[in-house]
Amino acid sequence: MSQSIKIKNALISVYYKDGLAPLVRLLAAQGVQLFSTGGTEQFIKDLNLPVTAVETLTGYPSILGGRVKTLHPKVFGGILNRRNLSEDKEQIEAYEIPEIDLVIVDLYPFEETVKAGASEAEIIEKIDIGGISLIRAAAKNFNDVVILASNDDYSNLQQQLEAQNGETNLEQRKAYAKKAFHTSSHYDTAIFNYFNNDEPLTVFKQSIKQAQTLRYGENPHQQGVFYGNLDEMFTKLNGKELSYNNLVDVDAAVSLIEEFDEPTFVILKHTNACGVASRTTILEAWNDALACDPVSAFGGVLIANGEIDLATATEINKLFFEVLIAPSYQAEAVELFKTKKNRVILKRNEIDLSKKQFKTLLNGVIEQDKDLIIEGPEQMTSVTEKSATAEELKDLYFANKIVKHTKSNTIVFAKNNTLIASGVGQTSRVDALKQAIVKADAFNFSLKGAVMASDAFFPFPDCVEIAAEAGITAVLQPGGSIKDADSINMANEKEIAMVTTGIRHFKH
């Protein structure tokens, strides 16, 4: 098995030329014969360096509009021949095939073309054939060949060749091969997922190139990694790196704030809302959201759907919090927040988010559509003798948005576009209700005239009875229990309104 190999011949064919020139100059200076195609060949010529066209090597021109350039035995034989096998050596000598020791190639920008909304014809033309074949061939033969499939590695190889007199060792070549197979597998996954939209095959394929190692996972003894590009979604204006738990809370915050059009502020703790208010200004929304539960708000994640001005920032600055997210900030507000270096201040950017979600479970993965449905007054069916008023319907809609994003079993109380209290993550619905009543009482909120939303149906009438006695005047639930009539009759007995939506919002 070969160890150190000196590069004598290199094939270079790339779509992006950024950062390539210094490496090409070094190769030429070290006496490497350069083979290239099309635009890359011209790029090398423009550097006043000698280069041989692949067409000269193969004896065939680029054909079919450039679809076939490098797919030839004289190219792939040069890459795939095993230097330690006499039979391979005899064959390449017989057919006058040069040993290609280095392949530098990237791939047509398929994902970028899809993202740009190009036509199907344009997208199909960005499915690379020659490049992907060159990558796989060179990576397979890492014993003898170096493969660079990303310009991120140009400077690294340059440093190695300078330090090692134009040679690479087996460990280095294998490391480049690993990266190359990552590139090719990611590319193929993107192509498959593009084709797998209409009448999709039931298979799970995901590939994310970017990764960020976190300080730790949910707890310090667990390792954590975020896969994705946070810089696409947020511009960080201040603070430390987001932790695993921060990211989980930020995801919950973004999902909840998406439900609101009017100026709204949301405060979350462990993915559940502990303060929500919609008002005419973000400052008013902040003050009333904080009043919902100022104890739980300590150390929470905050999100608004409007600009944070200096007046609002001054009020927020009185609270210790982990993360603040908003679409924009006044410059003076940012400067105020920067006085505490660890607080994370994020400006949210507009990007399209996936409509699917998945997680590992047991010995596999489960995937589902995100819960993107929310029922407003038009989808609420009155089932009681007393109908909800227009104001109660508005508050039920508000409460339903929150209950959808709260851990089951859950009960939410709301009044005047404000979260009054909630019972979260309880093993029984009546326990969630009792928890919400205790929370409301703890912060001196009267439930008289407030409304109640439940994420699922009531199996027994006890929740309706207890809620009515606490002052609730209107109730929202999906319905669907074989005992719905019991809860409806209790609502009638207590002379309160009840609506059903037909949609359950469990959140586990």
Coordinates of C-alpha atoms in Angstrom, one line a residue:
M1 CA 0.0 0.0 0.0
S2 CA 1.4 3.4 -1.0
Q3 CA 2.0 6.0 1.7
S4 CA 3.7 9.2 0.5
I5 CA 2.9 10.0 -3.2
K6 CA 4.3 12.9 -5.2
I7 CA 1.7 14.7 -7.3
K8 CA 2.8 14.6 -11.0
N9 CA -0.5 15.1 -12.9
A10 CA -3.6 17.0 -11.8
L11 CA -7.1 17.3 -13.3
I12 CA -8.8 20.6 -12.4
S13 CA -12.4 21.4 -13.4
V14 CA -14.4 23.7 -11.1
Y15 CA -17.5 25.8 -11.3
Y16 CA -16.3 28.3 -8.7
K17 CA -12.8 29.6 -9.1
D18 CA -12.5 31.5 -5.8
G19 CA -9.3 30.8 -4.0
L20 CA -8.0 28.5 -6.7
A21 CA -5.1 30.6 -8.1
P22 CA -2.5 30.2 -5.3
L23 CA -2.9 26.5 -5.3
V24 CA -2.6 26.2 -9.1
R25 CA 0.5 28.4 -9.1
L26 CA 2.1 26.2 -6.5
L27 CA 1.3 23.0 -8.5
A28 CA 2.8 24.6 -11.6
A29 CA 5.9 25.7 -9.7
Q30 CA 6.3 22.1 -8.4
G31 CA 6.3 20.8 -12.0
V32 CA 2.8 19.2 -11.9
Q33 CA 1.2 18.8 -15.3
L34 CA -2.2 20.4 -15.3
F35 CA -5.2 19.1 -17.2
S36 CA -8.4 21.1 -17.4
T37 CA -11.7 21.9 -19.2
G38 CA -13.6 24.9 -20.4
G39 CA -13.7 27.8 -18.1
T40 CA -11.2 26.4 -15.7
E41 CA -8.7 25.8 -18.5
Q42 CA -9.1 29.5 -19.6
F43 CA -8.7 30.6 -16.0
I44 CA -5.3 28.7 -15.8
K45 CA -4.2 30.2 -19.1
D46 CA -5.1 33.7 -17.8
L47 CA -2.6 33.0 -15.0
N48 CA 0.1 32.4 -17.7
L49 CA 0.5 28.8 -16.6
P50 CA 0.8 25.8 -18.9
V51 CA -2.3 23.7 -19.1
T52 CA -3.4 20.8 -21.3
A53 CA -7.0 20.5 -22.4
V54 CA -8.8 17.3 -21.5
E55 CA -9.9 17.1 -25.1
T56 CA -6.2 16.8 -26.1
L57 CA -5.8 13.9 -23.6
T58 CA -9.0 12.1 -24.7
G59 CA -9.0 12.9 -28.4
Y60 CA -12.7 13.9 -28.1
P61 CA -14.2 17.4 -27.8
S62 CA -16.7 18.5 -25.2
I63 CA -20.0 17.3 -26.7
L64 CA -23.8 17.6 -26.1
G65 CA -23.6 21.2 -24.9
G66 CA -21.0 20.4 -22.4
R67 CA -22.8 17.4 -20.9
V68 CA -19.9 15.1 -21.8
K69 CA -16.4 16.4 -21.2
T70 CA -14.5 14.1 -18.8
L71 CA -16.4 10.8 -19.1
H72 CA -13.6 8.9 -20.9
P73 CA -11.3 6.0 -20.1
K74 CA -8.2 8.1 -20.4
V75 CA -9.5 10.3 -17.6
F76 CA -11.0 7.7 -15.3
G77 CA -8.3 5.2 -16.1
G78 CA -5.7 7.7 -14.9
I79 CA -7.6 8.3 -11.7
L80 CA -8.7 4.7 -10.9
N81 CA -5.6 2.7 -11.7
R82 CA -3.9 1.1 -8.7
R83 CA -0.3 2.0 -8.6
N84 CA 0.7 -1.2 -6.8
L85 CA -0.9 -3.5 -9.3
S86 CA 1.3 -4.5 -12.2
E87 CA -1.7 -5.4 -14.3
D88 CA -3.1 -1.8 -14.0
K89 CA 0.3 -0.4 -14.7
E90 CA 0.6 -2.4 -17.9
Q91 CA -2.8 -1.4 -19.1
I92 CA -2.4 2.4 -18.6
E93 CA 1.0 2.2 -20.3
A94 CA -0.5 0.3 -23.3
Y95 CA -3.2 2.9 -23.7
E96 CA -1.0 5.8 -22.9
I97 CA -3.0 6.9 -19.9
P98 CA -1.3 9.3 -17.5
E99 CA -1.6 8.7 -13.8
I100 CA -3.7 11.4 -12.3
D101 CA -2.6 12.0 -8.7
L102 CA -4.8 15.0 -7.9
V103 CA -8.4 15.8 -8.8
I104 CA -9.8 19.3 -8.0
V105 CA -13.5 19.4 -8.9
D106 CA -16.7 20.9 -7.6
L107 CA -20.3 20.5 -8.6
Y108 CA -22.9 22.5 -10.4
P109 CA -24.9 24.6 -8.0
F110 CA -28.0 22.4 -7.9
E111 CA -29.4 23.5 -4.5
E112 CA -28.8 27.2 -5.3
T113 CA -30.6 26.9 -8.6
V114 CA -33.6 25.2 -7.0
K115 CA -33.7 27.9 -4.2
A116 CA -33.6 30.6 -6.8
G117 CA -36.9 29.4 -8.3
A118 CA -35.4 28.4 -11.7
S119 CA -37.4 26.4 -14.2
E120 CA -37.3 22.6 -14.2
A121 CA -35.2 22.6 -17.4
E122 CA -32.6 24.9 -15.7
I123 CA -32.6 22.8 -12.6
I124 CA -32.1 19.5 -14.5
E125 CA -29.1 21.0 -16.3
K126 CA -27.5 21.7 -12.9
I127 CA -27.5 18.0 -12.1
D128 CA -23.7 17.3 -12.4
I129 CA -22.7 14.1 -14.0
G130 CA -19.0 14.4 -14.8
G131 CA -18.1 16.1 -11.6
I132 CA -19.8 13.7 -9.3
S133 CA -18.2 10.8 -11.2
L134 CA -14.8 12.3 -10.8
I135 CA -15.3 12.8 -7.1
R136 CA -16.4 9.3 -6.5
A137 CA -13.6 7.8 -8.6
A138 CA -10.8 9.8 -7.0
A139 CA -12.2 9.3 -3.5
K140 CA -12.5 5.6 -4.1
N141 CA -8.8 5.4 -5.1
F142 CA -7.6 7.5 -2.1
N143 CA -4.7 5.1 -1.7
D144 CA -3.1 6.9 -4.7
V145 CA -5.1 10.0 -5.5
V146 CA -5.9 13.3 -3.7
I147 CA -9.5 14.5 -4.2
L148 CA -10.5 18.1 -3.4
A149 CA -14.3 18.6 -3.7
S150 CA -14.5 21.9 -1.9
N151 CA -12.6 25.2 -2.1
D152 CA -12.5 25.1 1.7
D153 CA -9.6 22.7 1.3
Y154 CA -7.5 24.6 -1.2
S155 CA -5.3 26.4 1.4
N156 CA -5.0 23.3 3.5
L157 CA -3.6 21.2 0.6
Q158 CA -1.3 24.1 -0.4
Q159 CA 0.2 24.1 3.0
Q160 CA 0.7 20.4 2.9
L161 CA 2.4 20.4 -0.5
E162 CA 4.7 23.3 0.5
A163 CA 5.7 21.5 3.7
Q164 CA 6.1 18.0 2.1
N165 CA 7.8 18.9 -1.1
G166 CA 4.7 18.2 -3.3
E167 CA 3.8 14.9 -1.6
T168 CA 0.8 13.7 0.4
N169 CA 0.5 10.8 2.8
L170 CA -2.2 8.2 3.1
E171 CA -3.8 9.7 6.1
Q172 CA -4.3 13.0 4.4
R173 CA -5.7 11.5 1.2
K174 CA -8.2 9.4 3.2
A175 CA -9.3 12.5 5.1
Y176 CA -9.9 14.3 1.7
A177 CA -11.8 11.2 0.5
K178 CA -14.1 11.3 3.5
K179 CA -14.9 15.0 2.8
A180 CA -15.5 14.2 -0.9
F181 CA -18.0 11.4 -0.1
H182 CA -19.8 13.8 2.2
T183 CA -20.0 16.3 -0.7
S184 CA -21.3 13.6 -3.2
S185 CA -23.8 12.1 -0.7
H186 CA -25.2 15.6 0.2
Y187 CA -25.5 16.5 -3.5
D188 CA -27.4 13.2 -4.3
T189 CA -29.7 13.7 -1.3
A190 CA -30.6 17.2 -2.5
I191 CA -31.4 15.9 -6.0
F192 CA -33.5 13.0 -4.6
N193 CA -35.5 15.3 -2.3
Y194 CA -36.2 17.6 -5.3
F195 CA -37.7 14.7 -7.2
N196 CA -39.5 13.3 -4.2
N197 CA -42.2 15.9 -3.9
D198 CA -45.0 14.6 -6.1
E199 CA -46.2 11.2 -5.0
P200 CA -43.2 10.8 -2.7
L201 CA -41.5 7.6 -1.9
T202 CA -41.8 6.8 1.8
V203 CA -38.1 7.1 2.6
F204 CA -36.2 9.3 5.0
K205 CA -33.2 11.2 3.5
Q206 CA -31.8 14.4 5.0
S207 CA -28.4 16.0 4.6
I208 CA -27.2 19.2 6.2
K209 CA -23.7 20.4 5.5
Q210 CA -23.2 23.1 8.1
A211 CA -22.7 22.1 11.7
Q212 CA -22.0 24.0 14.9
T213 CA -20.7 22.2 18.0
L214 CA -22.5 23.4 21.1
R215 CA -21.1 23.8 24.6
Y216 CA -23.1 20.7 25.6
G217 CA -26.5 19.2 25.0
E218 CA -29.6 19.4 27.2
N219 CA -27.3 18.8 30.2
P220 CA -23.6 19.3 30.7
H221 CA -22.8 15.5 30.5
Q222 CA -24.4 15.3 27.0
Q223 CA -22.7 16.4 23.8
G224 CA -24.6 18.6 21.4
V225 CA -24.4 19.7 17.8
F226 CA -26.7 22.0 15.7
Y227 CA -26.9 21.1 12.1
G228 CA -27.9 24.1 9.9
N229 CA -27.0 27.6 9.1
L230 CA -28.1 29.9 11.9
D231 CA -26.7 32.9 10.2
E232 CA -29.3 32.5 7.5
M233 CA -32.1 32.9 10.0
F234 CA -30.6 35.3 12.6
T235 CA -28.1 38.2 12.7
K236 CA -26.6 38.0 16.2
L237 CA -26.1 41.6 17.5
N238 CA -24.8 40.6 20.9
G239 CA -24.1 37.8 23.3
K240 CA -22.6 34.3 23.7
E241 CA -23.2 31.3 21.5
L242 CA -26.7 29.8 21.7
S243 CA -26.9 26.6 23.8
Y244 CA -28.8 23.5 23.0
N245 CA -31.6 24.6 25.4
N246 CA -31.6 28.1 24.0
L247 CA -32.1 26.7 20.5
V248 CA -35.0 24.5 21.5
D249 CA -36.6 27.6 23.2
V250 CA -35.9 29.8 20.2
D251 CA -37.6 27.3 17.9
A252 CA -40.7 27.3 20.1
A253 CA -40.6 31.1 20.3
V254 CA -40.5 31.5 16.5
S255 CA -43.3 29.0 16.0
L256 CA -45.6 30.8 18.4
I257 CA -44.9 34.4 17.3
E258 CA -45.8 33.3 13.7
E259 CA -49.4 33.0 14.8
F260 CA -49.8 36.7 15.4
D261 CA -50.2 39.7 13.0
E262 CA -50.8 42.5 15.5
P263 CA -48.0 43.8 17.7
T264 CA -47.2 40.9 20.1
F265 CA -44.7 40.0 22.7
V266 CA -44.1 36.4 23.9
I267 CA -42.0 35.2 26.9
L268 CA -41.1 31.5 27.0
K269 CA -39.6 29.2 29.6
H270 CA -38.7 25.6 28.7
T271 CA -40.6 26.0 25.3
N272 CA -43.9 27.0 27.0
A273 CA -45.3 30.5 27.0
C274 CA -45.4 32.2 30.4
G275 CA -46.4 35.6 29.0
V276 CA -48.2 36.7 25.8
A277 CA -49.9 39.9 25.0
S278 CA -51.1 41.6 21.8
R279 CA -51.4 45.4 21.9
T280 CA -51.2 48.5 19.7
T281 CA -47.5 48.9 20.4
I282 CA -44.6 46.5 21.2
L283 CA -43.9 48.4 24.4
E284 CA -47.5 47.9 25.7
A285 CA -47.3 44.2 24.6
W286 CA -44.1 43.8 26.6
N287 CA -45.4 45.3 29.8
D288 CA -48.6 43.2 29.7
A289 CA -46.8 40.0 28.7
L290 CA -44.4 40.4 31.6
A291 CA -47.3 40.9 34.0
C292 CA -48.6 37.5 33.1
D293 CA -45.9 35.7 35.1
P294 CA -42.9 37.9 36.1
V295 CA -41.4 35.1 38.1
S296 CA -41.2 32.6 35.3
A297 CA -40.0 35.3 32.9
F298 CA -36.7 35.5 34.8
G299 CA -34.1 33.8 32.5
G300 CA -36.5 33.3 29.7
V301 CA -36.5 33.6 25.9
L302 CA -38.3 36.7 24.6
I303 CA -39.6 37.3 21.1
A304 CA -41.5 40.2 19.4
N305 CA -42.9 40.6 16.0
G306 CA -42.1 44.4 15.8
E307 CA -39.2 46.7 16.2
I308 CA -37.6 47.1 19.6
D309 CA -37.2 50.8 20.2
L310 CA -35.2 52.4 23.1
A311 CA -38.2 52.9 25.3
T312 CA -39.1 49.2 25.0
A313 CA -35.4 48.2 25.4
T314 CA -35.2 50.2 28.6
E315 CA -38.1 48.2 30.1
I316 CA -36.8 44.9 28.9
N317 CA -33.3 45.7 30.3
K318 CA -34.7 45.6 33.8
L319 CA -35.2 41.8 33.5
F320 CA -32.6 39.1 33.3
F321 CA -33.2 37.1 30.2
E322 CA -31.3 34.6 28.0
V323 CA -32.3 35.5 24.4
L324 CA -34.3 38.3 22.7
I325 CA -35.5 38.0 19.1
A326 CA -37.1 40.7 17.0
P327 CA -37.3 41.6 13.3
S328 CA -35.5 44.9 13.9
Y329 CA -34.0 47.1 16.6
Q330 CA -33.3 50.8 17.0
A331 CA -29.5 51.4 17.2
E332 CA -29.9 52.9 20.7
A333 CA -31.7 49.8 21.9
V334 CA -28.9 47.6 20.7
E335 CA -26.3 49.7 22.4
L336 CA -28.2 49.4 25.7
F337 CA -28.4 45.6 25.4
K338 CA -24.7 45.4 24.7
T339 CA -23.9 46.7 28.2
K340 CA -24.4 43.0 29.3
K341 CA -22.1 41.0 27.0
N342 CA -23.7 37.5 27.5
R343 CA -27.3 38.3 26.6
V344 CA -28.1 37.1 23.2
I345 CA -29.8 39.6 20.9
L346 CA -31.0 38.2 17.6
K347 CA -32.4 40.0 14.6
R348 CA -34.6 37.6 12.8
N349 CA -34.2 37.3 9.0
E350 CA -36.9 36.3 6.6
I351 CA -36.4 32.8 5.3
D352 CA -38.7 29.9 4.4
L353 CA -38.8 27.2 7.1
S354 CA -39.4 23.5 6.5
K355 CA -43.1 22.4 6.8
K356 CA -41.9 19.0 8.1
Q357 CA -40.4 18.0 11.5
F358 CA -38.6 14.8 12.6
K359 CA -36.7 13.3 15.5
T360 CA -34.9 10.1 16.4
L361 CA -37.0 7.6 18.2
L362 CA -36.3 4.1 19.3
N363 CA -34.3 2.5 16.5
G364 CA -35.5 4.9 13.8
V365 CA -36.9 8.3 13.0
I366 CA -40.4 9.7 13.0
E367 CA -41.4 12.5 10.7
Q368 CA -44.6 14.5 10.4
D369 CA -46.1 17.7 8.9
K370 CA -45.8 20.6 11.2
D371 CA -49.0 21.7 12.9
L372 CA -49.7 24.7 10.7
I373 CA -53.5 24.9 11.2
I374 CA -55.1 27.3 13.6
E375 CA -58.9 27.7 14.0
G376 CA -60.3 31.2 14.2
P377 CA -63.9 32.3 14.9
E378 CA -65.1 31.1 11.4
Q379 CA -64.1 27.5 12.3
M380 CA -65.6 27.6 15.8
T381 CA -69.0 25.8 16.1
S382 CA -71.3 26.9 19.0
V383 CA -72.6 23.8 20.8
T384 CA -74.3 25.5 23.8
E385 CA -77.5 27.4 24.4
K386 CA -75.5 30.5 25.1
S387 CA -73.3 31.8 22.3
A388 CA -69.9 33.4 22.8
T389 CA -69.8 37.1 22.3
A390 CA -67.7 38.7 19.6
E391 CA -65.1 39.7 22.3
E392 CA -65.1 36.2 23.7
L393 CA -64.6 34.7 20.2
K394 CA -61.6 37.0 19.8
D395 CA -60.1 35.9 23.1
L396 CA -60.8 32.2 22.3
Y397 CA -58.9 32.6 19.0
F398 CA -56.0 34.2 21.0
A399 CA -56.0 31.4 23.6
N400 CA -56.2 28.7 20.9
K401 CA -53.0 30.1 19.3
I402 CA -51.2 29.7 22.6
V403 CA -52.7 26.3 23.5
K404 CA -51.5 24.9 20.2
H405 CA -47.9 25.7 21.2
T406 CA -48.0 24.5 24.8
K407 CA -47.1 21.1 26.1
S408 CA -50.0 18.7 26.6
N409 CA -52.1 18.3 28.6
T410 CA -52.7 22.0 28.7
I411 CA -55.3 24.6 29.6
V412 CA -55.0 28.3 28.7
F413 CA -56.9 31.2 30.2
A414 CA -57.0 34.5 28.2
K415 CA -58.7 37.8 28.4
N416 CA -58.3 41.0 26.3
N417 CA -55.6 39.5 24.1
T418 CA -53.5 38.5 27.1
L419 CA -52.4 35.2 28.5
I420 CA -53.8 35.1 32.1
A421 CA -52.5 31.7 33.1
S422 CA -51.9 28.2 31.8
G423 CA -51.6 24.7 33.1
V424 CA -48.8 22.9 31.2
G425 CA -47.7 19.4 30.6
Q426 CA -49.9 17.7 33.1
T427 CA -50.9 14.0 33.1
S428 CA -54.6 14.8 33.4
R429 CA -56.6 17.7 31.9
V430 CA -58.2 18.5 35.2
D431 CA -54.8 18.9 36.8
A432 CA -53.8 21.3 34.1
L433 CA -56.9 23.3 34.8
K434 CA -56.2 23.4 38.5
Q435 CA -52.6 24.5 37.9
A436 CA -53.8 27.3 35.7
I437 CA -56.3 28.5 38.3
V438 CA -53.5 28.5 41.0
K439 CA -51.2 30.5 38.6
A440 CA -53.9 33.1 37.9
D441 CA -54.6 33.5 41.6
A442 CA -50.9 33.8 42.4
F443 CA -50.6 36.9 40.2
N444 CA -53.9 38.4 41.2
F445 CA -55.7 37.8 37.9
S446 CA -59.5 37.6 38.1
L447 CA -60.9 34.9 35.9
K448 CA -64.3 36.5 35.8
G449 CA -65.1 37.1 32.1
A450 CA -61.9 35.2 30.9
V451 CA -62.1 32.4 28.4
M452 CA -60.5 28.9 28.4
A453 CA -59.0 26.9 25.6
S454 CA -58.1 23.2 25.8
D455 CA -55.7 21.3 23.4
A456 CA -58.0 18.3 23.4
F457 CA -61.5 17.2 24.3
F458 CA -62.9 16.9 27.8
P459 CA -63.4 13.3 28.8
F460 CA -65.5 14.3 31.7
P461 CA -67.6 17.4 32.6
D462 CA -65.4 18.3 35.7
C463 CA -63.2 20.7 33.8
V464 CA -66.1 22.7 32.6
E465 CA -67.7 22.8 36.0
I466 CA -64.5 23.9 37.8
A467 CA -63.8 26.5 35.1
A468 CA -67.3 28.0 35.3
E469 CA -67.1 28.2 39.0
A470 CA -63.8 30.1 38.7
G471 CA -65.4 32.7 36.5
I472 CA -64.7 31.5 32.9
T473 CA -67.5 32.5 30.6
A474 CA -66.5 30.8 27.3
V475 CA -64.7 27.5 26.5
L476 CA -63.0 26.2 23.4
Q477 CA -62.2 22.6 22.8
P478 CA -61.9 20.4 19.7
G479 CA -64.7 18.0 20.7
G480 CA -64.7 14.4 19.6
S481 CA -65.2 12.6 23.0
I482 CA -68.0 10.0 23.2
K483 CA -69.0 12.1 26.3
D484 CA -69.1 15.5 24.6
A485 CA -72.7 15.8 25.6
D486 CA -71.8 15.7 29.3
S487 CA -69.4 18.7 29.0
I488 CA -71.9 20.6 26.8
N489 CA -74.7 19.9 29.3
M490 CA -72.5 21.2 32.1
A491 CA -71.8 24.4 30.2
N492 CA -75.5 24.9 29.7
E493 CA -76.1 24.2 33.4
K494 CA -73.5 26.8 34.3
E495 CA -74.8 29.2 31.6
I496 CA -71.5 29.6 29.8
A497 CA -70.6 29.3 26.1
M498 CA -68.8 26.5 24.5
V499 CA -67.4 26.2 20.9
T500 CA -65.8 23.2 19.2
T501 CA -63.2 23.3 16.4
G502 CA -62.8 19.7 15.3
I503 CA -59.0 20.1 15.5
R504 CA -56.9 18.7 18.3
H505 CA -53.5 20.3 19.1
F506 CA -51.5 17.8 21.1
K507 CA -47.9 18.8 21.7
H508 CA -45.6 16.2 23.2

